[in-house]
Coordinates of C-alpha atoms in Angstrom, one line a residue:
M992 CA 91.4 129.2 97.7
D993 CA 94.3 131.7 98.2
K994 CA 92.9 133.0 101.5
E995 CA 91.5 131.3 104.5
T996 CA 87.9 130.6 103.8
Q997 CA 85.1 129.9 106.2
I998 CA 83.0 127.1 104.8
P999 CA 79.2 127.6 105.4
K1000 CA 77.9 125.4 108.2
K1001 CA 75.0 124.2 106.1
A1002 CA 76.5 121.2 104.2
R1003 CA 75.3 121.5 100.6
I1004 CA 75.9 118.6 98.3
A1005 CA 78.1 120.7 96.0
D1006 CA 80.3 121.7 98.9
I1007 CA 80.6 118.2 100.1
A1008 CA 81.5 117.0 96.6
R1009 CA 84.2 119.6 96.3
L1010 CA 85.8 118.7 99.6
A1011 CA 85.6 115.0 99.1
D1012 CA 86.8 115.2 95.5
V1013 CA 83.8 113.2 94.2
G1014 CA 80.8 114.0 92.0
T1015 CA 77.6 115.3 93.4
A1016 CA 75.8 112.1 92.3
T1017 CA 78.1 110.1 94.6
V1018 CA 77.4 112.4 97.5
D1019 CA 73.7 112.0 96.9
R1020 CA 74.1 108.2 96.9
V1021 CA 76.0 108.3 100.2
L1022 CA 73.7 110.7 102.0
N1023 CA 70.5 109.0 100.8
G1024 CA 71.6 105.4 100.6
R1025 CA 70.4 105.2 97.0
A1026 CA 73.1 102.7 95.8
R1027 CA 76.2 101.0 97.0
V1028 CA 79.3 103.1 97.3
R1029 CA 82.9 102.0 98.0
A1030 CA 83.7 102.2 101.7
A1031 CA 86.7 104.5 101.1
T1032 CA 84.5 106.9 99.1
R1033 CA 81.8 106.8 101.6
Q1034 CA 84.4 107.6 104.3
R1035 CA 85.6 110.7 102.4
V1036 CA 82.0 112.0 101.9
V1037 CA 81.1 111.6 105.6
Q1038 CA 84.3 113.3 106.7
A1039 CA 83.8 116.2 104.3
K1040 CA 80.2 116.6 105.5
T1041 CA 81.3 116.6 109.1
A1042 CA 84.0 119.2 108.4
I1043 CA 81.6 121.5 106.8
E1044 CA 79.0 121.3 109.5
N1045 CA 81.7 121.9 112.1
G1046 CA 82.7 125.1 110.4
T1047 CA 86.2 123.9 109.8
N1048 CA 88.6 126.3 108.1
V1049 CA 90.4 125.1 105.0
V1050 CA 93.6 127.1 104.5
T1051 CA 95.6 127.7 101.2
R1052 CA 94.0 124.7 99.4
N1053 CA 90.8 124.3 97.6
K1054 CA 90.5 120.7 98.9
P1055 CA 91.8 118.7 101.9
W1056 CA 95.0 116.6 101.8
R1057 CA 94.4 112.9 100.9
L1058 CA 96.1 110.7 103.5
K1059 CA 96.1 106.9 103.6
V1060 CA 96.9 104.9 106.7
F1061 CA 97.9 101.2 106.5
L1062 CA 97.3 99.1 109.7
P1063 CA 97.4 95.4 110.2
G1064 CA 94.1 93.6 110.0
K1065 CA 92.8 91.4 112.9
A1066 CA 95.4 92.9 115.2
G1067 CA 93.1 93.5 118.1
P1068 CA 91.1 96.3 119.7
S1069 CA 94.0 98.8 120.2
T1070 CA 94.6 98.9 116.4
E1071 CA 90.9 99.2 115.7
Y1072 CA 90.8 102.1 118.1
L1073 CA 93.7 103.7 116.4
A1074 CA 91.9 103.5 113.1
Q1075 CA 88.8 105.1 114.7
C1076 CA 91.0 108.0 116.0
F1077 CA 92.3 108.6 112.5
Q1078 CA 88.7 108.9 111.2
E1079 CA 87.8 111.4 113.9
F1080 CA 90.8 113.6 113.1
G1081 CA 89.9 113.3 109.4
A1082 CA 86.6 115.1 110.2
R1083 CA 88.5 118.3 111.0
G1084 CA 88.4 119.2 107.3
N1085 CA 92.1 119.7 106.4
A1086 CA 92.5 116.0 105.5
I1087 CA 90.5 113.2 104.1
I1088 CA 91.9 110.1 105.8
E1089 CA 91.4 106.5 104.6
C1090 CA 92.4 103.6 106.8
V1091 CA 93.2 100.4 105.1
F1092 CA 93.6 97.1 107.0
T1093 CA 96.2 94.9 105.4
T1094 CA 96.9 91.2 105.8
K1095 CA 98.8 90.8 109.0
M1096 CA 102.5 89.8 108.8
E1097 CA 102.6 89.8 105.0
P1098 CA 105.1 92.3 103.8
A1099 CA 104.6 91.5 100.1
S1100 CA 100.9 92.5 100.4
L1101 CA 101.8 95.7 102.3
A1102 CA 104.4 96.6 99.7
R1103 CA 101.9 96.1 96.8
K1104 CA 99.3 98.3 98.5
L1105 CA 101.9 101.0 99.2
R1106 CA 103.0 101.1 95.5
A1107 CA 99.3 101.3 94.4
C1108 CA 99.0 104.7 96.2
E1109 CA 100.9 106.2 93.3
G1110 CA 97.8 106.1 91.0
Q1111 CA 95.3 107.0 93.7
R1112 CA 95.9 110.7 94.1
I1113 CA 97.2 110.1 97.7
D1114 CA 99.3 112.9 99.2
A1115 CA 100.9 111.1 102.1
V1116 CA 101.0 107.7 103.7
A1117 CA 101.3 106.4 107.3
L1118 CA 102.0 102.7 107.9
Q1119 CA 102.6 100.3 110.7
A1120 CA 105.8 99.1 109.1
L1121 CA 107.0 95.5 108.6
E1122 CA 110.7 95.1 108.7
D1123 CA 111.2 93.9 105.1
Q1124 CA 113.2 95.1 102.1
R1125 CA 110.1 95.0 99.9
V1126 CA 108.4 97.5 102.2
R1127 CA 111.5 99.7 102.3
D1128 CA 111.6 99.7 98.5
A1129 CA 107.9 100.6 98.3
V1130 CA 108.5 103.5 100.7
D1131 CA 111.4 104.7 98.7
H1132 CA 109.4 104.4 95.5
L1133 CA 106.6 106.6 96.9
K1134 CA 109.1 109.2 98.1
M1135 CA 110.5 109.5 94.6
R1136 CA 106.9 110.1 93.4
K1137 CA 106.6 112.9 96.0
I1138 CA 104.4 110.9 98.4
P1139 CA 106.0 111.0 101.8
C1140 CA 105.6 108.0 104.2
L1141 CA 105.5 108.0 108.0
S1142 CA 106.2 104.9 110.1
L1143 CA 103.6 104.4 112.8
I1144 CA 103.8 102.4 116.1
S1145 CA 106.7 100.3 114.6
S1146 CA 109.6 102.0 112.9
L1147 CA 111.3 101.1 109.6
A1148 CA 115.1 101.1 109.7
N1149 CA 117.3 102.3 106.8
S1150 CA 114.4 103.7 104.9
S1151 CA 113.3 107.1 103.6
V1152 CA 110.3 107.6 105.9
L1153 CA 109.8 111.2 107.0
G1154 CA 109.7 110.2 110.7
F1155 CA 108.2 107.9 113.3
V1156 CA 105.2 108.2 115.6
G1157 CA 105.3 105.8 118.6
T1158 CA 107.1 105.1 121.9
D1159 CA 110.7 104.3 122.5
S1160 CA 110.3 100.5 122.2
R1161 CA 113.7 99.8 123.8
A1162 CA 112.7 101.8 126.9
A1163 CA 109.4 100.1 127.0
G1164 CA 111.2 96.7 127.0
R1165 CA 113.6 97.9 129.7
T1166 CA 110.6 99.0 131.8
A1167 CA 109.0 95.6 131.4
G1168 CA 112.3 93.9 132.5
L1169 CA 112.5 96.0 135.6
L1170 CA 108.8 95.3 136.5
I1171 CA 109.1 91.5 135.9
G1172 CA 112.3 91.4 138.0
R1173 CA 110.6 93.1 140.9
L1174 CA 107.5 90.9 140.6
C1175 CA 109.4 87.6 140.4
Q1176 CA 111.3 87.4 143.7
S1177 CA 112.0 83.6 143.5
S1178 CA 114.2 82.0 140.9
G1179 CA 112.7 80.6 137.8
L1180 CA 112.2 80.9 134.0
V1181 CA 110.9 84.0 132.1
V1182 CA 109.8 83.9 128.5
I1183 CA 109.1 86.6 125.9
I1184 CA 106.2 85.9 123.4
S1185 CA 106.5 87.9 120.2
G1186 CA 104.5 88.5 117.1
G1187 CA 107.3 87.4 114.8
Q1188 CA 110.3 88.8 113.0
F1189 CA 108.6 91.6 111.1
Y1190 CA 108.0 94.3 113.8
R1191 CA 111.0 96.3 114.7
S1192 CA 109.1 97.5 117.8
H1193 CA 108.9 93.9 119.1
E1194 CA 112.6 93.4 118.5
N1195 CA 113.5 96.5 120.4
R1196 CA 111.2 95.7 123.3
E1197 CA 112.8 92.2 123.5
M1198 CA 116.3 93.7 123.5
G1199 CA 115.5 96.2 126.2
F1200 CA 113.8 93.5 128.3
R1201 CA 116.7 91.1 128.1
A1202 CA 119.3 93.7 128.8
V1203 CA 117.7 94.7 132.1
V1204 CA 116.8 91.1 133.3
R1205 CA 120.3 89.8 132.6
K1206 CA 122.0 92.7 134.3
E1207 CA 119.8 93.3 137.4
F1208 CA 118.0 90.0 138.1
P1209 CA 120.4 87.1 137.8
H1210 CA 118.0 84.8 139.7
L1211 CA 115.8 84.8 136.6
D1212 CA 116.6 82.6 133.6
L1213 CA 115.6 83.9 130.1
A1214 CA 114.2 81.3 127.7
D1215 CA 114.4 81.7 123.9
T1216 CA 111.6 83.9 122.5
I1217 CA 108.5 82.1 121.3
S1218 CA 106.0 83.4 118.8
G1219 CA 102.3 83.1 118.4
Q1220 CA 102.1 85.5 115.4
D1221 CA 100.2 88.1 117.4
D1222 CA 97.2 85.7 117.2
I1223 CA 94.9 84.7 120.0
E1224 CA 94.8 81.0 119.2
G1225 CA 98.5 81.0 118.2
N1226 CA 99.4 82.5 121.6
Y1227 CA 97.2 80.1 123.5
N1228 CA 98.8 77.1 121.8
V1229 CA 102.4 78.1 122.3
I1230 CA 101.9 79.1 125.9
C1231 CA 100.1 75.9 126.8
K1232 CA 102.9 73.9 125.2
F1233 CA 105.6 76.0 127.0
I1234 CA 104.0 75.6 130.4
E1235 CA 103.8 71.8 129.9
E1236 CA 107.5 71.7 129.0
H1237 CA 108.7 74.3 131.6
P1238 CA 107.1 73.9 135.0
N1239 CA 109.5 76.4 136.5
L1240 CA 108.0 79.3 134.4
V1241 CA 107.4 82.4 136.6
G1242 CA 106.9 85.2 134.2
I1243 CA 105.8 86.1 130.7
Y1244 CA 106.4 89.3 128.8
S1245 CA 104.1 89.7 125.8
V1246 CA 105.6 92.3 123.4
G1247 CA 102.7 92.2 120.9
G1248 CA 99.0 91.4 120.7
G1249 CA 96.9 88.3 121.4
N1250 CA 96.9 88.6 125.2
E1251 CA 93.5 86.9 125.4
G1252 CA 95.2 83.7 124.2
I1253 CA 97.9 84.0 126.8
V1254 CA 95.5 84.6 129.7
R1255 CA 93.3 81.7 128.5
A1256 CA 96.3 79.4 128.5
L1257 CA 97.3 80.5 132.0
H1258 CA 93.9 79.7 133.4
H1259 CA 93.6 76.5 131.4
K1260 CA 96.9 75.3 133.1
N1261 CA 95.8 76.7 136.5
V1262 CA 98.9 79.0 136.8
A1263 CA 97.2 82.4 136.3
R1264 CA 98.1 83.4 139.9
E1265 CA 101.6 82.0 139.9
V1266 CA 102.9 83.2 136.6
K1267 CA 103.3 87.0 136.3
L1268 CA 102.2 88.6 133.0
I1269 CA 103.2 91.9 131.5
G1270 CA 101.7 93.1 128.2
H1271 CA 101.1 96.1 126.0
N1272 CA 98.2 98.5 125.3
L1273 CA 95.2 99.1 127.5
T1274 CA 92.0 97.8 126.0
A1275 CA 88.7 96.7 127.5
K1276 CA 90.1 93.2 127.7
T1277 CA 93.5 94.0 129.2
Q1278 CA 91.7 96.3 131.7
A1279 CA 89.6 93.3 132.8
Y1280 CA 92.7 91.1 133.0
L1281 CA 94.3 93.7 135.3
L1282 CA 91.3 93.9 137.5
E1283 CA 90.9 90.1 137.9
G1284 CA 94.6 89.6 138.5
S1285 CA 95.4 87.7 135.2
M1286 CA 97.8 90.5 134.1
D1287 CA 100.1 92.4 136.4
Y1288 CA 101.0 95.5 134.4
V1289 CA 100.1 96.9 131.0
L1290 CA 102.5 99.2 129.2
H1291 CA 100.4 101.7 127.3
Q1292 CA 100.8 104.1 124.5
N1293 CA 98.1 106.8 123.8
M1294 CA 96.6 105.8 120.4
R1295 CA 94.6 109.0 120.1
L1296 CA 97.8 111.1 120.5
A1297 CA 99.5 108.8 118.0
A1298 CA 96.9 109.5 115.4
E1299 CA 97.0 113.2 116.1
L1300 CA 100.8 113.4 115.8
A1301 CA 100.8 111.3 112.7
V1302 CA 98.2 113.5 110.9
E1303 CA 100.1 116.6 112.0
A1304 CA 103.5 115.2 110.8
M1305 CA 102.1 114.2 107.4
I1306 CA 100.4 117.6 106.8
S1307 CA 103.5 119.4 108.1
A1308 CA 105.7 117.6 105.6
L1309 CA 103.2 118.3 102.7
E1310 CA 103.1 122.0 103.7
Q1311 CA 106.9 122.0 104.0
R1312 CA 106.8 123.0 107.7
T1313 CA 109.6 121.6 109.8
G1314 CA 109.5 120.3 113.4
N1315 CA 110.4 117.3 115.5
I1316 CA 107.9 114.5 116.2
P1317 CA 107.7 113.9 119.9
I1318 CA 108.1 110.4 121.3
L1319 CA 105.0 109.0 122.9
P1320 CA 105.4 108.3 126.6
V1321 CA 105.3 104.7 128.0
E1322 CA 102.5 104.6 130.6
I1323 CA 102.5 101.9 133.3
I1324 CA 99.0 100.8 134.0
T1325 CA 98.0 98.7 137.0
R1326 CA 94.7 97.7 138.5
E1327 CA 95.1 100.5 141.0
N1328 CA 95.4 103.4 138.5
I1329 CA 92.9 102.4 135.9
L1330 CA 90.3 104.9 137.1
G1331 CA 90.5 107.9 134.8
T1332 CA 92.7 106.1 132.3
T1333 CA 91.4 106.0 128.8
F1334 CA 92.1 103.5 126.1
G1335 CA 93.3 106.4 124.0

């Protein structure tokens, strides 16, 4: 279409097929459940149907942009909610968005899936990046094939990504350091629990946290960082072991996921009230932990806004529009200001 065209609100099979870039028989199978259809294809058909029925305008293209988003699998409710937000924005009609969950903490797998986009008619990619040369090489490879990549939530240093959507992780870590220092008035040991070495956001949070605690709270000792691989059971095991070996523990900063395991360990060792805990991302579970007193603060980033900014950034790059991507604010959530706060 050379001009802006208003698609009829009645979703005809032919219109859906054109927008979703599939055959009419495939649309029929999806709408009527006549046979099994790949999840990604079903996703495109449903999004195209929603866009038509919402009366979405499609400008300058005869079909939506094809965007692919790579997120870590089994990473917790905040990541699942982020994927849901991407699907909702895909229903606007100017993009078909496919979310793919990759094996967590496996850069080789992520790199392979990125390279595979070259043969899938994908226009742009967003990824929660793992800090690994194989991932950088895959991003550079896609750029050479005119498929721009955007880093999401965790940035990718020294790469050809078109930009980054997320918070200032160093500032988030410094905020956590300030909060833990104010919470822990008596001397003792503070530990950081991380997801591992692959997330640059975790590394930056840790650096910011350590800088503030060392400078402003000399009564607190900083232990070496421990890792539970962003896993509930992994976090439970390492925290239980740490408490047994360090009875002077007074505070924990969780830079990643798996907070359920940390809280369970604190209760199991009967120190949930004594040991202060700060973590990231408001979810139904972390909200409950705040209310019961198992967590003291949650540093939150708006996942709905992250998805919206990511989609806009990818489409802007494809349409050769310039503009800066704003940094997401770091929100400090306590049990006293949860009312009215959304998980998004």
